[in-house]
Short mmCIF file of C-alpha atoms in Angstrom, two decimals:
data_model
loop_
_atom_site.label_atom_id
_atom_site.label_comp_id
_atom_site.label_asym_id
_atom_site.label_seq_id
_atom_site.Cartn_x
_atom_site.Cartn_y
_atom_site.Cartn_z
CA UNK A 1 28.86 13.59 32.40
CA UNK A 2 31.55 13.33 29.82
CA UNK A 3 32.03 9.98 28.74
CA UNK A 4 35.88 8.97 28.11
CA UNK A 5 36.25 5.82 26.31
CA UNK A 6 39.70 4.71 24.02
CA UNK A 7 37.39 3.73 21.67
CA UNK A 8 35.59 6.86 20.56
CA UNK A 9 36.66 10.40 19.60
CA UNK A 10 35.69 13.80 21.92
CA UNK A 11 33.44 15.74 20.11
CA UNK A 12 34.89 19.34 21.12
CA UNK A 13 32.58 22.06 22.21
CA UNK A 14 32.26 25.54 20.28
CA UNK A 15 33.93 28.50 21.32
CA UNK A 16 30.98 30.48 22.58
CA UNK A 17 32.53 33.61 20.23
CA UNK A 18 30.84 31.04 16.97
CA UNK A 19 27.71 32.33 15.72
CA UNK A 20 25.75 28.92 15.70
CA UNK A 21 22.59 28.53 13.47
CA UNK A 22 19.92 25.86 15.16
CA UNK A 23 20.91 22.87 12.27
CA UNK A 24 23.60 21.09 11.06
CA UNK A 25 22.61 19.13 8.53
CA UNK A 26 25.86 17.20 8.24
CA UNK A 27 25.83 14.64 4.68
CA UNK A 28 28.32 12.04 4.66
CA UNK A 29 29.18 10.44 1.75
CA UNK A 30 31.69 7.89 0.04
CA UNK A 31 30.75 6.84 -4.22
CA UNK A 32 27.46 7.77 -4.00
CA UNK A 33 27.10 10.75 -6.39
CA UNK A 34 24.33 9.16 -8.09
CA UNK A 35 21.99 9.57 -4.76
CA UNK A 36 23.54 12.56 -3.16
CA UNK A 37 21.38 14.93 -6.04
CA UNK A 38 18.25 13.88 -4.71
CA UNK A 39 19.35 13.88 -0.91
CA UNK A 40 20.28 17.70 -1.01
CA UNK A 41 17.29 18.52 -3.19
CA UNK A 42 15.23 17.09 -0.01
CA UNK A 43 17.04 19.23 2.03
CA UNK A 44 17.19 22.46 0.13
CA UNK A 45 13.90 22.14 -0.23
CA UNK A 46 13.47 23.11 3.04
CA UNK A 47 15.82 25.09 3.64
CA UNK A 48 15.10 28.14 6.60
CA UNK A 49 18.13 30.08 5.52
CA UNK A 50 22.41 29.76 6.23
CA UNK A 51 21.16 31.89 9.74
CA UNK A 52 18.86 28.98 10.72
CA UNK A 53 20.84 26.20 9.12
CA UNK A 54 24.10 24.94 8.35
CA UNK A 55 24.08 22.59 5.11
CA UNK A 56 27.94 20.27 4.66
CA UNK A 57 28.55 17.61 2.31
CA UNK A 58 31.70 15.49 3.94
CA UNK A 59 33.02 12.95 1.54
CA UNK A 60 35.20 9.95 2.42
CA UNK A 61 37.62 10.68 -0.59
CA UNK A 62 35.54 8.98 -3.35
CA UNK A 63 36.92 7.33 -6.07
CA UNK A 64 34.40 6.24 -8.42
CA UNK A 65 32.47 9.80 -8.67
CA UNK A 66 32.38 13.47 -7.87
CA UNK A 67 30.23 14.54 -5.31
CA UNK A 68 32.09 17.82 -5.25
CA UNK A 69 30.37 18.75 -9.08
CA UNK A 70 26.81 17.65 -7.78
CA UNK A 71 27.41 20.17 -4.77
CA UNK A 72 28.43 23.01 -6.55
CA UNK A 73 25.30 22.05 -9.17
CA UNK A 74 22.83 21.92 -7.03
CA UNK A 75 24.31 23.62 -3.41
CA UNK A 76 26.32 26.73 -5.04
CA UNK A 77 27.25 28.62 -2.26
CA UNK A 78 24.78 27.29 0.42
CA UNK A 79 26.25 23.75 0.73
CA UNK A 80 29.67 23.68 2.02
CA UNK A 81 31.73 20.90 0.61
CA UNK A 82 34.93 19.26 2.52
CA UNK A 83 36.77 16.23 1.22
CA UNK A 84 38.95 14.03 3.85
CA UNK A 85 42.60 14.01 2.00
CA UNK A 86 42.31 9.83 2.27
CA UNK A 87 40.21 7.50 2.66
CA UNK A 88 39.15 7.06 6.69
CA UNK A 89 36.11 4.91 7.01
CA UNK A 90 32.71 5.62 7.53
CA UNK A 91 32.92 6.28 11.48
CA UNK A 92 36.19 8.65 10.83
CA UNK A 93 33.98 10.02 8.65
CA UNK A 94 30.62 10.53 11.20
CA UNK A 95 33.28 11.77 13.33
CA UNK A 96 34.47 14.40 11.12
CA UNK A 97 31.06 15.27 10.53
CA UNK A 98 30.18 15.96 14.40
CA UNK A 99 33.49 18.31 14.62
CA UNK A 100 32.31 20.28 11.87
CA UNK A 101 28.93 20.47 12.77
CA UNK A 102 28.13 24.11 14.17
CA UNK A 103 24.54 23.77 15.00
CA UNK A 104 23.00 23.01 18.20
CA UNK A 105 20.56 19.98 16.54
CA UNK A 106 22.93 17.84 14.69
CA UNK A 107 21.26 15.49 11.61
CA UNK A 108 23.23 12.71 10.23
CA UNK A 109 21.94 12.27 6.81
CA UNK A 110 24.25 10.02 4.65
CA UNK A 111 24.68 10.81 0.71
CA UNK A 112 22.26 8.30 -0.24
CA UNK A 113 19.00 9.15 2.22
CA UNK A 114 16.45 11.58 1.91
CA UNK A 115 14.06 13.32 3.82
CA UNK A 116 10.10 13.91 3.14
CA UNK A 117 8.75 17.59 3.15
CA UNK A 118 7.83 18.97 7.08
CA UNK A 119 11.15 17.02 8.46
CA UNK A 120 12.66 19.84 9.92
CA UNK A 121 9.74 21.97 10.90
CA UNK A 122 8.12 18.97 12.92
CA UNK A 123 11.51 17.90 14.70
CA UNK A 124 12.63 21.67 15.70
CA UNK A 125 8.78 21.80 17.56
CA UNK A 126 9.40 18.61 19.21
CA UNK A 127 12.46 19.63 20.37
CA UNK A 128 10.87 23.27 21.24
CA UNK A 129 8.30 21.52 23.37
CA UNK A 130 10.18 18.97 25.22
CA UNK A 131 13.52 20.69 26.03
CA UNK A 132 14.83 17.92 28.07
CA UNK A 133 15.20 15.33 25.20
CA UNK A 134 18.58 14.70 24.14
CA UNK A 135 17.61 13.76 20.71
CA UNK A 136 14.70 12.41 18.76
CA UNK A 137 13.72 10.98 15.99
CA UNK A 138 10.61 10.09 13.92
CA UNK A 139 9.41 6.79 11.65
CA UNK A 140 11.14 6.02 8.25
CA UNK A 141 10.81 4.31 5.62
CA UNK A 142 12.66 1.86 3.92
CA UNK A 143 13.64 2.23 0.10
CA UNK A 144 15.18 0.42 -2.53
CA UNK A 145 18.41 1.91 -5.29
CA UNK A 146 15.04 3.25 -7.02
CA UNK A 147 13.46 5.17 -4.69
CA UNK A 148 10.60 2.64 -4.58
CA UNK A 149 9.00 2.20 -0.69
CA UNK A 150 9.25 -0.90 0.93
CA UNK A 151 7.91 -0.37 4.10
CA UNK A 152 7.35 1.64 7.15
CA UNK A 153 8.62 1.44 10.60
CA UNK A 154 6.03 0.45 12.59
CA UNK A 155 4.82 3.24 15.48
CA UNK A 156 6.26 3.09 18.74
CA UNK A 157 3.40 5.38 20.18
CA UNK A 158 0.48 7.03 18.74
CA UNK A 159 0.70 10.39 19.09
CA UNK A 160 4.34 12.63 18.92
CA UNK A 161 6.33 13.07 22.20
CA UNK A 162 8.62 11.72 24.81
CA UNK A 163 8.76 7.82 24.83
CA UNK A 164 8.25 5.71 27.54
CA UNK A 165 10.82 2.99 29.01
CA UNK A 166 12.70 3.74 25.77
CA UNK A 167 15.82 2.43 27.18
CA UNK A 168 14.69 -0.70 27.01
CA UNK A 169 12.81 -1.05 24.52
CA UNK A 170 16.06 0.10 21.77
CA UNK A 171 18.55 -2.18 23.64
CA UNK A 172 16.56 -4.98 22.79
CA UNK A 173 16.62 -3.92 19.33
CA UNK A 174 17.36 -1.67 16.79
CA UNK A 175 14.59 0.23 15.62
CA UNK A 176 15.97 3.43 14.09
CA UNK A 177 17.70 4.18 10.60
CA UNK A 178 20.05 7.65 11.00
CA UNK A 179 18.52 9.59 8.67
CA UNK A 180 15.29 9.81 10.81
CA UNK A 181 17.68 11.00 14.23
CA UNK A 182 18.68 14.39 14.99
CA UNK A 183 20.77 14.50 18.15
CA UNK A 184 21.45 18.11 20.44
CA UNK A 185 25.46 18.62 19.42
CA UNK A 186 26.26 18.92 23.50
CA UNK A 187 24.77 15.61 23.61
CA UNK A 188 27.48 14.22 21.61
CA UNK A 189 30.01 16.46 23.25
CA UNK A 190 28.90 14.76 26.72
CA UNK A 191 28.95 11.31 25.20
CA UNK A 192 31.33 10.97 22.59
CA UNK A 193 31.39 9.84 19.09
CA UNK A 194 30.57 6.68 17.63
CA UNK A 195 32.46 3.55 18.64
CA UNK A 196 35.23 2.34 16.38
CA UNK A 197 35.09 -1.58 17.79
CA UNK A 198 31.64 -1.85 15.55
CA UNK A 199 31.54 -1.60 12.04
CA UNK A 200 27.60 -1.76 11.23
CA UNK A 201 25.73 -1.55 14.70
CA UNK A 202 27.52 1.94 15.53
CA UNK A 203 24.71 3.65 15.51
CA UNK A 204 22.20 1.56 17.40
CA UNK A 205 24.59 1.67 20.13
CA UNK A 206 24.55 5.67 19.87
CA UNK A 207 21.19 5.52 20.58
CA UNK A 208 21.07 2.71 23.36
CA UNK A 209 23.79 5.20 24.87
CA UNK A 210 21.62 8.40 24.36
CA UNK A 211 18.62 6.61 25.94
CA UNK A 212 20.55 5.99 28.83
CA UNK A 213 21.24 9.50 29.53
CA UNK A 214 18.42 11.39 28.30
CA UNK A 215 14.74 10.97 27.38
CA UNK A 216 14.04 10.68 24.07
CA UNK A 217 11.23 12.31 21.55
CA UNK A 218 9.62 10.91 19.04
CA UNK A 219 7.30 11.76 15.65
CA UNK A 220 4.52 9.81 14.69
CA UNK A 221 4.76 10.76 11.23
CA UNK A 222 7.21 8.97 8.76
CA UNK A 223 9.65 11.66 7.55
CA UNK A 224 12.66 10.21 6.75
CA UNK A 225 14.00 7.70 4.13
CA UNK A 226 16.24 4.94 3.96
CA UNK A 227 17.90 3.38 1.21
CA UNK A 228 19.10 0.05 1.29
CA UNK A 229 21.08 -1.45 -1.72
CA UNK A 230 21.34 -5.07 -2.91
CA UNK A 231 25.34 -4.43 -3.67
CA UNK A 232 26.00 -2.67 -0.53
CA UNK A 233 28.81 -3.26 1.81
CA UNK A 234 25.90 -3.59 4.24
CA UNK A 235 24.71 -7.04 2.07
CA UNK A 236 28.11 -8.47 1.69
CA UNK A 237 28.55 -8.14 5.73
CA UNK A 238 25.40 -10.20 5.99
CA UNK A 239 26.34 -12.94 3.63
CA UNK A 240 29.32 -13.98 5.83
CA UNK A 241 27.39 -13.07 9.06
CA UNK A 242 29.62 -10.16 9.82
CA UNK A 243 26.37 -8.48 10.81
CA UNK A 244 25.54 -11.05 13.41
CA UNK A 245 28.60 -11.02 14.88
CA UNK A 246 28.72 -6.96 14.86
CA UNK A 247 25.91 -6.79 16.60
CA UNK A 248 26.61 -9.47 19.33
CA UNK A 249 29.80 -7.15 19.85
CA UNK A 250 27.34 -4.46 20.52
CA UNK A 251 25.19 -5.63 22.87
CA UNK A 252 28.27 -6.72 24.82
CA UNK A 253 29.36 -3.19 24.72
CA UNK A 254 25.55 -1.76 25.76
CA UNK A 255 24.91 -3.88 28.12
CA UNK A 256 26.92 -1.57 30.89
CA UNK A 257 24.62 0.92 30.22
CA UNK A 258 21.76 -0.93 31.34
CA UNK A 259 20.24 -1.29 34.95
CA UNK A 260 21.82 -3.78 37.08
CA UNK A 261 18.71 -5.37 37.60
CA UNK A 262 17.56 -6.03 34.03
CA UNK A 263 21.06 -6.40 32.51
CA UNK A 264 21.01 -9.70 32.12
CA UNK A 265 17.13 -10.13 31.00
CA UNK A 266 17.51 -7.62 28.31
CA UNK A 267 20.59 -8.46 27.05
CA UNK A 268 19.63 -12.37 26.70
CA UNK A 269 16.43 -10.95 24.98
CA UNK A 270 18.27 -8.72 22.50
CA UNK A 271 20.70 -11.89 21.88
CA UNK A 272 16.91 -14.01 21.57
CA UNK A 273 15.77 -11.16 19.03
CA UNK A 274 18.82 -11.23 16.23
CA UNK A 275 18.84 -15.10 16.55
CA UNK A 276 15.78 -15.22 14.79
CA UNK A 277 16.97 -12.27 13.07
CA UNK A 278 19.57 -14.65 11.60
CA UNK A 279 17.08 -17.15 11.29
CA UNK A 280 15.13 -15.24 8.95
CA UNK A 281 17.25 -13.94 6.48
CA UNK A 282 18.86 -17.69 6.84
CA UNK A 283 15.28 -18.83 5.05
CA UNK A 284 16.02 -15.85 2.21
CA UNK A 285 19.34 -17.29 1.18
CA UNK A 286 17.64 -21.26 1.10
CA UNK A 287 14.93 -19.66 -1.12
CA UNK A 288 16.94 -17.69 -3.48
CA UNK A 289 20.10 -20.81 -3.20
CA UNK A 290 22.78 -19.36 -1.47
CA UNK A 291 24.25 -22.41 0.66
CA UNK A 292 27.31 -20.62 1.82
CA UNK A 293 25.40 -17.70 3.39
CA UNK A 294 22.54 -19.19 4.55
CA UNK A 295 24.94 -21.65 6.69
CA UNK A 296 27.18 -18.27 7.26
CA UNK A 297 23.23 -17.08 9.32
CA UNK A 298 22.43 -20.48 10.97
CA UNK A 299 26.28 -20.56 12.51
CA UNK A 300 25.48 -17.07 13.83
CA UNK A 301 22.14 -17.83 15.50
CA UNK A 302 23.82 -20.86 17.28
CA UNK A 303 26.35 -17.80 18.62
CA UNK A 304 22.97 -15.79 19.68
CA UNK A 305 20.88 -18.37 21.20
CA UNK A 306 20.93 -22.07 21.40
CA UNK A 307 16.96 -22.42 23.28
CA UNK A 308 15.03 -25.65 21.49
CA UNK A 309 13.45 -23.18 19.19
CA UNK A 310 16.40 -21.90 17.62
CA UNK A 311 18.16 -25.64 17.74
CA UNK A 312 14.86 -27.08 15.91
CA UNK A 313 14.90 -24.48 12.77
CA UNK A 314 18.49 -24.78 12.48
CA UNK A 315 18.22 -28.13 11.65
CA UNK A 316 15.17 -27.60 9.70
CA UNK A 317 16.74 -25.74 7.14
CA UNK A 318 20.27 -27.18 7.53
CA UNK A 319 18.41 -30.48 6.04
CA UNK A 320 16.30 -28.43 3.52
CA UNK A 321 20.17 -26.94 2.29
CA UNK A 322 21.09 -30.70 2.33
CA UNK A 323 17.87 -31.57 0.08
CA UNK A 324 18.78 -29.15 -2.76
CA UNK A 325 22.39 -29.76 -2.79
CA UNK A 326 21.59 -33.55 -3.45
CA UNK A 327 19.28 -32.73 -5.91
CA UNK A 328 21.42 -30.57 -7.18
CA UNK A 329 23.94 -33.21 -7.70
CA UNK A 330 21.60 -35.74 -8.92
CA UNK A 331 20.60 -33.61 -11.89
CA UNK A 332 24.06 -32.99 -12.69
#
C-alpha cells in the first residue's frame, strides 16, 4: 500500500536490528523557547522510561531563542536535541521528525503544545485494544499565549473507541489539532509524509488520508492542548485569506481519496463548510475594523461557495464595511 506521490517524502522503515521503544514523542519547534519549558514538563511528567519512550526536540534552526539551553535544563540526558543546519520549513521539519522517530506510535507535539496528565497511558490502551487502528486521537482544547482555556472540541462519540463513517465525517472538516494525534510509524511509512503543496491544512489532509486507509480510534476525554497565538504566522495567513485558499487546495487534493459515489457531495459540503468558515471570521474583522481582511474572507467565501446564502451575507457585511468607512470619513 505504499503511497508514491512527488509531493511528499518516504518515511523509511527501521532496520529490524533497532531496538524500538513503543513512543516517539517527536517536538518540533522553530522561536518558541518560551513554550517549549512547559511542553516537555507535560511530557516528562509522564514519562515510562528511555525503554518505553523515545523523547526528541527537532528545531527548525531558531533565531530568536535557544531551545537547545531549555533542553539540556529541563531534558538532561533523556531528551535528545537535533538542530536542522538551516532553516527548512515547518513540513521539512515534520518530516525530519518522522525519520527520526524510532517508536512504533509516533506523537507530533509541536514546541508550543502540551499535553494533560493520563495522555499516554489512555492512548497506548486504545491502541492495545483496537489493534487495527492506524492512529487515534482524543479531544483538545484550545488555549491562548497564556495558557488560559478557550474551549473544548466538542465529542465525536460518547464513549472511547473506533469511530464510525470517520472518513467522512473529517473530509468535510477539520476537527483535529496535532497535538491530540498519535499515528502507528508504519502508517506513515505506507502513506508518506505530509504534503508540501499545503502550507496550513497539511495535517487535516494527513488525517483525511489515514481515514481512508485505516479505522480510526478515538478518546472521549480531552487530553491534549492547543495553543493558538494572536501574532502567529497562522493569523497573518488568515488576514489575507491564505487559509481559505490553503484549504480549498486541500480538499482538491482529498477528494481522490474519497468514494466515487460521494466525491462530489462531500467535497461541495466541505467547500459549503469553510465558506461560512470565512464568513465568520469575516464578521470578527468588521467588529474589531479591519476592512482589508475582512474583504480578504468575503473574496474567499465567493471562491468556496456562491449558494444565495453565502451571496446574501456577503453583501450584508460588504455594506456594513461600506457604513463605517463613510462614517469614518465623515468624522474626519
Amino acid at each position: 500500500m505504499n503511497e508514491q506521490n512527488p509531493y511528499r517524502e518516504s518515511v523509511p522503515p527501521l532496520s529490524s536490528e533497532i531496538i524500538r521503544p513503543l513512543w516517539s514523542v517527536m517536538i518540533p519547534t522553530y522561536n518558541c523557547a518560551s513554550y517549549l519549558r512547559e511542553t516537555l514538563k507535560s511530557v516528562l511528567a509522564q514519562d515510562p522510561g528511555a525503554d518505553m519512550m523515545q523523547i526528541e526536540v527537532v528545531d527548525d534552526c531558531s533565531t530568536q531563542d535557544d531551545p537547545k539551553s531549555v533542553v539540556e535544563e529541563l531534558g538532561g540526558d533523556r531528551v535528545s536535541f537535533y538542530q536542522q543546519p538551516q532553516n527548512v520549513g515547518h513540513i521539512k521539519n515534520f518530516q525530519t521528525c518522522l525519520e527520526r522517530a524510532k517508536g512504533q506510535l509516533v506523537h507530533l507535539l509541536h514546541g508550543d503544545d502540551c499535553v494533560r496528565p493520563g495522555f499516554y497511558q489512555k492512548m497506548q490502551s486504545l491502541f492495545e485494544s483496537n489493534p487495527e487502528i492506524g492512529a487515534a486521537f482524543c479531544r483538545h482544547i484550545h488555549m491562548d499565549e497564556k495558557g488560559h482555556w478557550h474551549y473544548i472540541s466538542p465529542l465525536e462519540r460518547l464513549e472511547s473507541g473506533i469511530l464510525d463513517n470517520w472518513l467522512e465525517q473529517i473530509a468535510v472538516r477539520q476537527r483535529i489539532q496535532t497535538p491530540s494525534m498519535v499515528v502507528r510509524r508504519d502508517v506513515y511509512e505506507k502513506l508518506g509524509g505530509f504534503d508540501r503543496r499545503l502550507s496550513w491544512t497539511e495535517d487535516w489532509e494527513m488525517w483525511i488520508r489515514i481515514a481512508a486507509h485505516y479505522p480510526v480510534g478515538y478518546e472521549v476525554e480531552p487530553l491534549a492542548l492547543y495553543r493558538q497565538h494572536s501574532s502567529s504566522s497562522t493569523s497573518k495567513k488568515v488576514q489575507i485569506g491564505e487559509d481559505i485558499q490553503d484549504l480549498r487546495r486541500a480538499i482538491n487534493i482529498v477528494k481522490d481519496y474519497l468514494p466515487d459515489t460521494r466525491r462530489a457531495v462531500l467535497t461541495k459540503q466541505a467547500l459549503k463548510n469553510y465558506a461560512f468558515y470565512a464568513l465568520q471570521t469575516a464578521r470578527l474583522f468588521t467588529l474589531n475594523g479591519d476592512r482589508n481582511s475582512a474583504l480578504n474572507q468575503l473574496k474567499e467565501a465567493m471562491q468556496c461557495n456562491t449558494s444565495l446564502g453565502i451571496i446574501y451575507t456577503v453583501l450584508k457585511l460588504r455594506l456594513k464595511l461600506l457604513a463605517s468607512t463613510l462614517k469614518a470619513q465623515s468624522q474626519n
